[in-house]
mmCIF file of N, CA and C in Angstrom:
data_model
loop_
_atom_site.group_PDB
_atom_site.id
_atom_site.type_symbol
_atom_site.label_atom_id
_atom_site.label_comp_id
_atom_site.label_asym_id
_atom_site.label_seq_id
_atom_site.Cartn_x
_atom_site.Cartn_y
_atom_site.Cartn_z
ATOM 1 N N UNK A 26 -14.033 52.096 14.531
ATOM 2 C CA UNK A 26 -15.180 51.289 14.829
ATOM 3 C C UNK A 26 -14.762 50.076 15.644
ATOM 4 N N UNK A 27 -15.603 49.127 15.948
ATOM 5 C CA UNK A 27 -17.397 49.207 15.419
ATOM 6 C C UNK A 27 -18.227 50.359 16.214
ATOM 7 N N UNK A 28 -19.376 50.884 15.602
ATOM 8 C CA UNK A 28 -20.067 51.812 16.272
ATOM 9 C C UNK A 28 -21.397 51.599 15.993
ATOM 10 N N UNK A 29 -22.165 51.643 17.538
ATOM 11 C CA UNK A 29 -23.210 51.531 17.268
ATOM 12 C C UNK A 29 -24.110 52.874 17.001
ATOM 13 N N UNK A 30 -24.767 53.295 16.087
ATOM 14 C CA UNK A 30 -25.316 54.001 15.753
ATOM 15 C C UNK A 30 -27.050 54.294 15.837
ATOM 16 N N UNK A 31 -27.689 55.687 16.300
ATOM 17 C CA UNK A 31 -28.656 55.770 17.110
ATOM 18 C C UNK A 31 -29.059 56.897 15.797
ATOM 19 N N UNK A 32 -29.480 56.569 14.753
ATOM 20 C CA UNK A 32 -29.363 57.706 13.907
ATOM 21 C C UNK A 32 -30.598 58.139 13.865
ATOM 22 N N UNK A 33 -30.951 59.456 13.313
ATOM 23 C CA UNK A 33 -32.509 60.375 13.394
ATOM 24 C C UNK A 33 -32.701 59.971 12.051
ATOM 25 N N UNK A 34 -33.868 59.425 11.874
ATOM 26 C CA UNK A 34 -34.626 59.206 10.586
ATOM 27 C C UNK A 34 -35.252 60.876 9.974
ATOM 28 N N UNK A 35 -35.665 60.656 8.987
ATOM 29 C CA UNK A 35 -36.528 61.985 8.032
ATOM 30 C C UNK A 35 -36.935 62.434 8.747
ATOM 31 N N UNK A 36 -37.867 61.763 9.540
ATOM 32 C CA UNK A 36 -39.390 62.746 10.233
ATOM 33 C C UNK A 36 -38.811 62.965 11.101
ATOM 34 N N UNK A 37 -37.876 62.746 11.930
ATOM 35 C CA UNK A 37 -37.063 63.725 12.780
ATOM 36 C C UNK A 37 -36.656 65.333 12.108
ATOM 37 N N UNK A 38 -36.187 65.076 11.136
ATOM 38 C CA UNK A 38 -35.669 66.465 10.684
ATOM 39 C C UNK A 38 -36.779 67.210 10.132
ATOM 40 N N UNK A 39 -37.852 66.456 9.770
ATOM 41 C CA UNK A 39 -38.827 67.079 9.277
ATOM 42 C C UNK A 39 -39.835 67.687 10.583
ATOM 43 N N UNK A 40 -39.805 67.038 11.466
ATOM 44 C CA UNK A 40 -40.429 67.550 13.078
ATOM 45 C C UNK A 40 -39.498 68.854 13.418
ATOM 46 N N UNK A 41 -38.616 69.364 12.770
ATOM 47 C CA UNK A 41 -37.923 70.735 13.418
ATOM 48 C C UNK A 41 -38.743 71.707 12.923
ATOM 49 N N UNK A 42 -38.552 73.154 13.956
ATOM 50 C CA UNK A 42 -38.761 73.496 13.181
ATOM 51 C C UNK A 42 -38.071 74.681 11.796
ATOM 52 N N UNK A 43 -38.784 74.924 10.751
ATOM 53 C CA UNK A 43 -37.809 75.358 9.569
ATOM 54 C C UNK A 43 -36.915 76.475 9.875
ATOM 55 N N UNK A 44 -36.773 77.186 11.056
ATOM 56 C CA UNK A 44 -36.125 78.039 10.721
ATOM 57 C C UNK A 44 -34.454 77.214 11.403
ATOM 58 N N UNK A 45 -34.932 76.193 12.843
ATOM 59 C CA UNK A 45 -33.853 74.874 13.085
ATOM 60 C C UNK A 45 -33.082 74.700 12.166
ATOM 61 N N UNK A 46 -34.120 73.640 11.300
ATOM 62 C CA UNK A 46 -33.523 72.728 10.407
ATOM 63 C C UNK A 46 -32.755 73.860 9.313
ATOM 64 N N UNK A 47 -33.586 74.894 8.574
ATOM 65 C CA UNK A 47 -32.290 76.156 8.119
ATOM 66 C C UNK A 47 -31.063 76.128 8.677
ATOM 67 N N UNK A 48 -31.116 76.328 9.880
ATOM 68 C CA UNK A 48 -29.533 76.581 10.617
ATOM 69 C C UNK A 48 -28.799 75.830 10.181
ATOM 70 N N UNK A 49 -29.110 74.237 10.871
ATOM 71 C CA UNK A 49 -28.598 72.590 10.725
ATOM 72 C C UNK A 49 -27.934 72.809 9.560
ATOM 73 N N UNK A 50 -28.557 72.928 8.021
ATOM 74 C CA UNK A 50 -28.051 72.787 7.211
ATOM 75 C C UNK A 50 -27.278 74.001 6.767
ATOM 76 N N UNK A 51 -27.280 75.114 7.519
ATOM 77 C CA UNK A 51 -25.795 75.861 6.814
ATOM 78 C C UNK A 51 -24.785 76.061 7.876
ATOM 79 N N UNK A 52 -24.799 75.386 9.135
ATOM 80 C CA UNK A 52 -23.965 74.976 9.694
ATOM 81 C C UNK A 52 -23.373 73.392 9.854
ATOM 82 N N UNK A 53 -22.760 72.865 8.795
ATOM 83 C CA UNK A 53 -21.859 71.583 8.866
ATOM 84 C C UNK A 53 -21.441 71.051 9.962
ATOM 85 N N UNK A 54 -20.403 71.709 11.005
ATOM 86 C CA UNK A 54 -20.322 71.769 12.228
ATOM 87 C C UNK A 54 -21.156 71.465 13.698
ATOM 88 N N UNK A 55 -22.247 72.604 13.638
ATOM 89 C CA UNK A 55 -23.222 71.935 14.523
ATOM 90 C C UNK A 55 -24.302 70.740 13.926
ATOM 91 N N UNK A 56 -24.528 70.774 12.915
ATOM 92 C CA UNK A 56 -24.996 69.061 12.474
ATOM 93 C C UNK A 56 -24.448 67.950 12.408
ATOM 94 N N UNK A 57 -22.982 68.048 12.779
ATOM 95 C CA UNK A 57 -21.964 67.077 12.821
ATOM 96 C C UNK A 57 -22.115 66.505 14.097
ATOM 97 N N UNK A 58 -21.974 67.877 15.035
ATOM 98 C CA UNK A 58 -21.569 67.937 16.487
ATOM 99 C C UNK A 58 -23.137 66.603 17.044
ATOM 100 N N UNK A 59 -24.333 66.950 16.208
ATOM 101 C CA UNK A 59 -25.385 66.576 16.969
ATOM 102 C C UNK A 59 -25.956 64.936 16.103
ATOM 103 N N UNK A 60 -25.086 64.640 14.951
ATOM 104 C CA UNK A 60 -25.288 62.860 14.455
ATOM 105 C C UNK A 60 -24.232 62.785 15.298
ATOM 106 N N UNK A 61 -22.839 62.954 15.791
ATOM 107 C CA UNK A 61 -22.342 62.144 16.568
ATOM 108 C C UNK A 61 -22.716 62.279 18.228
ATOM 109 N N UNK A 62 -23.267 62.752 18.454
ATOM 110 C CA UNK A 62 -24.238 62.613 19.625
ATOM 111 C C UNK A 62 -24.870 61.233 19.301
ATOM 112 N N UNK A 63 -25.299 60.515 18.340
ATOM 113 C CA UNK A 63 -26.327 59.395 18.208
ATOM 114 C C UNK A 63 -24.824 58.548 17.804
ATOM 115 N N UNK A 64 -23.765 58.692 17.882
ATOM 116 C CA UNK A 64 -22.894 57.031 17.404
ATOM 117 C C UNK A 64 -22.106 57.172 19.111
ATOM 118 N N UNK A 65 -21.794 55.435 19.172
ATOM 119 C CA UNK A 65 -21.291 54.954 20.388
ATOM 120 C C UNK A 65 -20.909 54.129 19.681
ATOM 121 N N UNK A 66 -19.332 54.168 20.988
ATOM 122 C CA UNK A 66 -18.606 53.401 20.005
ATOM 123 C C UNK A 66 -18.528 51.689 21.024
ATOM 124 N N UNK A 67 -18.183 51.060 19.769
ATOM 125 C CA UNK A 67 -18.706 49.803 20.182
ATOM 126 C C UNK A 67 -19.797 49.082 19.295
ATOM 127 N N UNK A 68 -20.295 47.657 19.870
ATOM 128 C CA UNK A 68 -21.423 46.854 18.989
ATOM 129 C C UNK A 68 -22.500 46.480 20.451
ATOM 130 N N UNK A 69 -23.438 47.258 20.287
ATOM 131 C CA UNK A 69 -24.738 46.634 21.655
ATOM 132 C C UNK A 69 -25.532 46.835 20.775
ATOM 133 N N UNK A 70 -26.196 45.005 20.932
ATOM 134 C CA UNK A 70 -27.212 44.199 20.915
ATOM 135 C C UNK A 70 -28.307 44.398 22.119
ATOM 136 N N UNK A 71 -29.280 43.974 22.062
ATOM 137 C CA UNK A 71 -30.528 44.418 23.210
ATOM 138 C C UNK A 71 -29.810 44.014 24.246
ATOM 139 N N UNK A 72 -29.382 42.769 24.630
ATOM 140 C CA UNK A 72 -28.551 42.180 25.615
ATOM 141 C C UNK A 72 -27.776 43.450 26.733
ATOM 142 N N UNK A 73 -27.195 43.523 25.794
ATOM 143 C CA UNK A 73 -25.919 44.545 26.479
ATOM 144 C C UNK A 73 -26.422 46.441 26.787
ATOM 145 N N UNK A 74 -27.764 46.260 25.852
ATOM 146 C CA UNK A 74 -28.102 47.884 26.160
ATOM 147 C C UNK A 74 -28.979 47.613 27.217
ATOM 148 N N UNK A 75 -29.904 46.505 27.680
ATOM 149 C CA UNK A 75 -30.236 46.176 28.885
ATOM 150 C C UNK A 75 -29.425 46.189 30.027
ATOM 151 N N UNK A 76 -28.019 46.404 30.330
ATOM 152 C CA UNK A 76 -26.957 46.070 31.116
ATOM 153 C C UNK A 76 -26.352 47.942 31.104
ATOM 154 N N UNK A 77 -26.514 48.329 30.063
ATOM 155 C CA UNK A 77 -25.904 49.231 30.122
ATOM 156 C C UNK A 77 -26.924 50.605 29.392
ATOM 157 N N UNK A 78 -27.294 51.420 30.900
ATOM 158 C CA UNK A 78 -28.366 52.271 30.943
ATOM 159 C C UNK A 78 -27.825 53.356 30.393
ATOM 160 N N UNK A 79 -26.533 53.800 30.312
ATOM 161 C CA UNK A 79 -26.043 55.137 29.717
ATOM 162 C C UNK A 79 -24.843 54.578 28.999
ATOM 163 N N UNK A 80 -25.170 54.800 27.928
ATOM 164 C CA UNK A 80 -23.780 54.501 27.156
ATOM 165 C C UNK A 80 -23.028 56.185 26.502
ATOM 166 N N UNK A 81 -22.185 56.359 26.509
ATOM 167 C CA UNK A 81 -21.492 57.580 26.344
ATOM 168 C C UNK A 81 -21.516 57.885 24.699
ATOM 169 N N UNK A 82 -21.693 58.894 24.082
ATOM 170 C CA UNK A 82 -21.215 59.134 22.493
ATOM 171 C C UNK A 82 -20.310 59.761 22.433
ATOM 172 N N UNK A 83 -19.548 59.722 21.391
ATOM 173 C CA UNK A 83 -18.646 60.339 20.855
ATOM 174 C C UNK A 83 -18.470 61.766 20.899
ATOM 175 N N UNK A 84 -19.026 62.103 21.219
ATOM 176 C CA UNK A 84 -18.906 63.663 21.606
ATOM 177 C C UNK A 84 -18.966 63.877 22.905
ATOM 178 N N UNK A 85 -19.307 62.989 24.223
ATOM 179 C CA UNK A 85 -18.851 63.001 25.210
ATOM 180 C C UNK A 85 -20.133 63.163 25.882
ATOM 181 N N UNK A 86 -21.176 62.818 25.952
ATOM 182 C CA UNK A 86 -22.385 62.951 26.458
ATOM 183 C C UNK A 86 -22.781 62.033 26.194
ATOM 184 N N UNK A 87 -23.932 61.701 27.393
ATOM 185 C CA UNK A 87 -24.153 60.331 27.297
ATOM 186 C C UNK A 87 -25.544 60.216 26.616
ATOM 187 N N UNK A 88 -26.099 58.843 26.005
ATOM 188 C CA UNK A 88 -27.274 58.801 25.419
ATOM 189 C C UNK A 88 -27.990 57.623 26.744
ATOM 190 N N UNK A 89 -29.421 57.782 27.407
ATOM 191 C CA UNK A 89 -29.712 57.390 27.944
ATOM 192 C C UNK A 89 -30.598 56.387 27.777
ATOM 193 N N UNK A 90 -30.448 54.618 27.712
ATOM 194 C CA UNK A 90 -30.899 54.009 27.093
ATOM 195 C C UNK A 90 -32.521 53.401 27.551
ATOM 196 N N UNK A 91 -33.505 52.703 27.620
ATOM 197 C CA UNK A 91 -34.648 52.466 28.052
ATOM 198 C C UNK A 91 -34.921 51.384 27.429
ATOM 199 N N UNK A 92 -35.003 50.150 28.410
ATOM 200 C CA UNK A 92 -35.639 48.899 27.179
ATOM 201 C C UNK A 92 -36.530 48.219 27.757
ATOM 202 N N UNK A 93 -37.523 48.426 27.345
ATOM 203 C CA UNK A 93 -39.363 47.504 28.084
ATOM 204 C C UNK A 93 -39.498 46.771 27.103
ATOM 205 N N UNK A 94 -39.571 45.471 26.899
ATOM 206 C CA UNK A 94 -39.725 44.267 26.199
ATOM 207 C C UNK A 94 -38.934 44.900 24.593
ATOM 208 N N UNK A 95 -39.676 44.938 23.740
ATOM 209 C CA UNK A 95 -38.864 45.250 22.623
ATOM 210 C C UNK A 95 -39.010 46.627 21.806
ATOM 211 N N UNK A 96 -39.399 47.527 23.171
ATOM 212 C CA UNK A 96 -39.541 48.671 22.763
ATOM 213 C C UNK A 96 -38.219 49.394 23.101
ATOM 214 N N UNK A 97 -37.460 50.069 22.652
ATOM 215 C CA UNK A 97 -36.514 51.136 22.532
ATOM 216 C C UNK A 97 -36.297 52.530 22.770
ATOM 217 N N UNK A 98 -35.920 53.001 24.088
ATOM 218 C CA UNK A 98 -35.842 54.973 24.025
ATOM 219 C C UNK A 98 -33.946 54.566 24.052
ATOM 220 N N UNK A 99 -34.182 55.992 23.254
ATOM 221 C CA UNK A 99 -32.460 56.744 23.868
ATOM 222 C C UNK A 99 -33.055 58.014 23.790
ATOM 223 N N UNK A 100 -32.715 58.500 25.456
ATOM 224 C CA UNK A 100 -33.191 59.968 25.574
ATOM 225 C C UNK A 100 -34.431 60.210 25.481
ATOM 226 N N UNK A 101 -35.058 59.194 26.011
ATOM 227 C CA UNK A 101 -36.597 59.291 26.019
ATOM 228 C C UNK A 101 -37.499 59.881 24.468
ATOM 229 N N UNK A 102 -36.447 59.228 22.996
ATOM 230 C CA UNK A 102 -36.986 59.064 22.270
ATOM 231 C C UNK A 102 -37.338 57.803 21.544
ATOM 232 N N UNK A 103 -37.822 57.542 21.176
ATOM 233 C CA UNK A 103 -38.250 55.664 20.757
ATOM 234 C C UNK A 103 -37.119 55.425 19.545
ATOM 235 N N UNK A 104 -36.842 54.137 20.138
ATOM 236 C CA UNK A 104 -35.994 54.298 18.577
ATOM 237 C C UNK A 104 -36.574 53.256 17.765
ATOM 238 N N UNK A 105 -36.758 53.059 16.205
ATOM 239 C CA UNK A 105 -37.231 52.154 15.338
ATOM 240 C C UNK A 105 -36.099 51.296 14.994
ATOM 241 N N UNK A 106 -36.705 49.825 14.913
ATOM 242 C CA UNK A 106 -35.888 48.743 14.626
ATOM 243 C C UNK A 106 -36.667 47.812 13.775
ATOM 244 N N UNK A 107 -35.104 47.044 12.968
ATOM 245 C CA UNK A 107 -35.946 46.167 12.032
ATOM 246 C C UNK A 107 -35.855 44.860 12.831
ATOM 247 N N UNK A 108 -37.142 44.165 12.717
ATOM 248 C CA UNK A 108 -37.530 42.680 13.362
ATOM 249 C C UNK A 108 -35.869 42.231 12.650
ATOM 250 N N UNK A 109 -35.353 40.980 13.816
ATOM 251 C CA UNK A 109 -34.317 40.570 13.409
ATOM 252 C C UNK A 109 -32.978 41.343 13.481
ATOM 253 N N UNK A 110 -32.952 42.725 13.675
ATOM 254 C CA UNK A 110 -31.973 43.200 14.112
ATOM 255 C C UNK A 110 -30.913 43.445 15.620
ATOM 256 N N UNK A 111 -32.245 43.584 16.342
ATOM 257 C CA UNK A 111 -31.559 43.654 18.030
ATOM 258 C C UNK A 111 -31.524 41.791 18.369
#
């Protein structure tokens, strides 16, 4: 570390669909392969993810960042934040 982390909440996994999310969970491996898709390593604050439009993950692909006032995409998905955190 430090790593900043882009993690999928519930209703992400719950938006698959079941026969997906089946797989996900009896493959360890490819569910591994695809939370470290969401960690970067490093600490970015709004500051610095404004500066930096693609930040790379750990698995070697990049996550593509988006910031319009205090709204949040990576990968043109929104990400949720707690007031006081960015």
């Amino acid at each position: 570390g430090p790593f900043t982390l882009f993690a999928p909440n519930n209703d992400a996994f719950k938006a698959l669909p079941e026969a997906k999310l089946a797989k996900l969970m009896e493959s360890p491996a490819e569910l591994k392969s695809i939370l470290l898709g969401h960690v970067i390593n490093g600490t970015y604050f709004l500051g610095a993810l404004l500066d930096s439009p693609e930040l790379p993950a750990l698995t070697g692909g990049l996550n593509k960042i988006s910031v319009n006032g205090m709204n949040i995409t990576v990968n043109e998905t929104k990400v949720l934040t707690r007031e006081g955190m960015i």
